[in-house]
Amino acid sequence: MSNWEILWQARDEFLIGFWRTLEIFGLSIAGAFLIGCGLLYLLEGSRKRLTMPLRIFIDAMRMLPFLILVYLLYYGLPSVGIRLDAWWTGVGALAVYHGTYFAEIFRSNRLTFPPGQIEAAKAHGFTKSKMFFRLILPQVIMQTRPLLGNQLIYALKDTAFLVIITVRELTAVANSLSSTYFIPTEAFIVVIGFYWALSVAMEIIIKQCGRFSAKRGFDNV
Amino acid sequence: MSEANTSETAAVSIRHLSKSFDDVEVLRDVELEVKTGEVVTIIGSSGSGKSTLLRCINWLEKPDRGSIHIAGQRIGVHDDGRAMPVRELAKVRAKTGMVFQGFNLWPHLNVLHNVTEAPIHVQGKSKREAEALAKALLDKVGMSHKHDSYPNTLSGGQKQRVAIARALAMQPTVMLFDEPTSALDPELVGEVLAVIKDLSAEGYTMVMVTHEMAFARAVSDQVVFLEKGLIIERADPETFFTTPKTDRVRKFLENHDTPSPA
C-alpha cells in the first residue's frame, strides 16, 4: 500500500477533523466578531476610566503569542481550580484573541470616521447606541472588509495550534496519522490542501461582499 | 413670568448667550427671538461667531451662559442648572432640522433611506409612514428620481437637496442652515437656494447662516449682523441692505456687492 492509499483509507478521519476545524473556526470568528464590535462600542465616548483598561487589555492580548494563551488557559487555569473542556478552551481562546484584533482593526477605522456624519446624527436626535449600530458600525465593517478577510485567515491558521491541547481538529488528525504510519510529508500536504481550499473560499466570499461597499463608494477599485 | 410666556410663543428664543473657545469670546450676550414662520438670516464675516450661534441652537456647541428655548422647551440644561440627560437632549434636538455646509449624508444608505433613517429609528415612525413622507419630501426638493442612488453618485447640489429633505423629515419646529451653499460649485448654488426659497414661501421657520446677500435679502424677515460675537445690527432686509445704521455693516455690504432689490 502506498502512502497516499493509506491516507485515502483514512479519509473519514480527515473529514471529521476538517468538520471540527470548521466548527471551531465558525464559532470562534463569530465570537471574535461580536467581541470586536462590543469592544469598539465600549471604546466610544470619552470615559477614560473605562477606555484605558480596555485599551490595555486589547494590546496585551495582541502582543501575546496565541500558543501561550492556549497553554495558559488549558494547563494553567486548573492550578487555580478552573478546568475547561479542551474544545471550549480552544473556541474561547480564539474568539477572545482574534476579537481584540477585530477591535483594533475597527478602532483604527473609527478614528478616521468623518465627524460631520456624527454631528448630522446628533442633530437628527440620534442617541449614542442608535448612532453606533445604525450609522457607525455598518460603515466601519464595510470599510475594513479587506483587513477582516486577512484576519479570518489568521484565525483559521491559529485553529491548528489547538492540537497542543488535544483538540481533535484537522492538524491533530494529520499529526496522529503521520506518527502512526510515519508519513509526515503526505499527511501534512493533505491538510495544507484543506486549509488552502477553505482560505480561497473565504477570499472569494469576502471579495464578493466588496460589491456592497463599491456601490456606496467605499472601494475605489 | 412674562419671559416664560414669550419663550413659549417663539419657535426659538435665545437669551444672554455667551460662549468662549479657550480665551476667545465667540458669542457675547446674544439675544435672538425667532417667531414661528419667520426666516432669520445671520450675516457676518468669518470668525464672527455666526456658525457657533447656529450650532448652539441644537446644542452641537455648548454655550457657557444663557438659555435657548425651542418651542418653549429649554435645550441642553434644565432651569436648575442640571445638564440634560442624553436621551432628553436628543428629543429636544429632534425638534430642529439642520443642514450642514458639507451635506453630511450617511454614505452607506441610499437617498430614500437617508431620509427615512431618523423618522424610523429616532421618532419610531412605521416604515410605511416614513417612506411616504420621505417620498413626498424628495419630490419637493426635486430628487424623487434618485431614491435608490447612493450619495457618492450625486452632485453637491443634489446631496444638499437630499440633506434638506432629510432634515425636513423630522418635521422640525425650526430648520437651521449652516452656510448651505458654501461648499457648492457656483452653478449648483441656484438649485439649492431655490429649494430653500420654496420652503420660506411655505411658511417654514428657518435660521440661516449665509454669504448669499441677494438671497438673504429676498427670503429673510429679519437680518442679524454678528461682529466679534456681538449682534451689532438687526433689521428687516429692506432697512438692513439699503440704510444700515453702522459703518461696519455699510463697509461689509460694500465688499459684498450689495444686491439690488429682488
mmCIF file of C-alpha atoms in Angstrom, chain A residues 116-117 119-130 134-135 138-139 142 214-218, chain B residues 55 58 60 87 90 93 96 98 100 104-109 117-118 121-122 150 152 166-167 170:
data_model
loop_
_atom_site.group_PDB
_atom_site.id
_atom_site.type_symbol
_atom_site.label_atom_id
_atom_site.label_comp_id
_atom_site.label_asym_id
_atom_site.label_seq_id
_atom_site.Cartn_x
_atom_site.Cartn_y
_atom_site.Cartn_z
ATOM 1 C CA GLY A 116 -19.684 65.660 10.165
ATOM 2 C CA GLN A 117 -21.687 62.447 9.943
ATOM 3 C CA GLU A 119 -22.928 65.772 14.011
ATOM 4 C CA ALA A 120 -25.659 65.080 11.468
ATOM 5 C CA ALA A 121 -26.750 62.083 13.521
ATOM 6 C CA LYS A 122 -26.804 64.128 16.744
ATOM 7 C CA ALA A 123 -28.723 66.908 15.019
ATOM 8 C CA HIS A 124 -31.299 64.334 13.956
ATOM 9 C CA GLY A 125 -31.802 63.213 17.527
ATOM 10 C CA PHE A 126 -29.765 60.000 17.497
ATOM 11 C CA THR A 127 -28.618 58.648 20.839
ATOM 12 C CA LYS A 128 -25.229 57.007 21.210
ATOM 13 C CA SER A 129 -26.284 53.397 20.764
ATOM 14 C CA LYS A 130 -28.592 54.038 17.809
ATOM 15 C CA ARG A 134 -27.175 52.187 12.599
ATOM 16 C CA LEU A 135 -24.519 54.534 11.257
ATOM 17 C CA PRO A 138 -22.140 49.291 9.309
ATOM 18 C CA GLN A 139 -19.712 51.708 7.686
ATOM 19 C CA MET A 142 -17.825 47.772 5.087
ATOM 20 C CA ALA A 214 -18.165 49.560 -4.007
ATOM 21 C CA LYS A 215 -21.736 50.628 -4.717
ATOM 22 C CA ARG A 216 -21.514 53.081 -1.835
ATOM 23 C CA GLY A 217 -18.182 54.467 -2.938
ATOM 24 C CA PHE A 218 -16.087 52.935 -0.126
ATOM 25 C CA ARG B 55 -24.750 75.315 16.357
ATOM 26 C CA ASN B 58 -29.278 72.470 18.686
ATOM 27 C CA LEU B 60 -23.826 70.901 18.891
ATOM 28 C CA ARG B 87 -31.962 60.943 25.759
ATOM 29 C CA ALA B 90 -31.844 64.035 21.713
ATOM 30 C CA ARG B 93 -32.699 68.267 19.236
ATOM 31 C CA THR B 96 -34.628 71.146 14.950
ATOM 32 C CA MET B 98 -30.039 71.028 10.496
ATOM 33 C CA PHE B 100 -24.709 71.493 7.014
ATOM 34 C CA ASN B 104 -23.003 65.032 5.855
ATOM 35 C CA LEU B 105 -25.225 62.429 4.263
ATOM 36 C CA TRP B 106 -24.733 58.872 5.501
ATOM 37 C CA PRO B 107 -22.902 57.211 2.595
ATOM 38 C CA HIS B 108 -23.921 53.609 3.342
ATOM 39 C CA LEU B 109 -27.609 54.422 2.953
ATOM 40 C CA GLU B 117 -33.464 56.754 8.897
ATOM 41 C CA ALA B 118 -34.197 59.240 11.679
ATOM 42 C CA HIS B 121 -35.140 54.908 14.267
ATOM 43 C CA VAL B 122 -35.382 58.109 16.299
ATOM 44 C CA TYR B 150 -26.135 56.285 -3.069
ATOM 45 C CA ASN B 152 -21.376 59.080 -3.721
ATOM 46 C CA ARG B 166 -33.626 64.511 5.480
ATOM 47 C CA ALA B 167 -33.872 67.399 7.948
ATOM 48 C CA MET B 170 -38.061 65.198 11.283
#
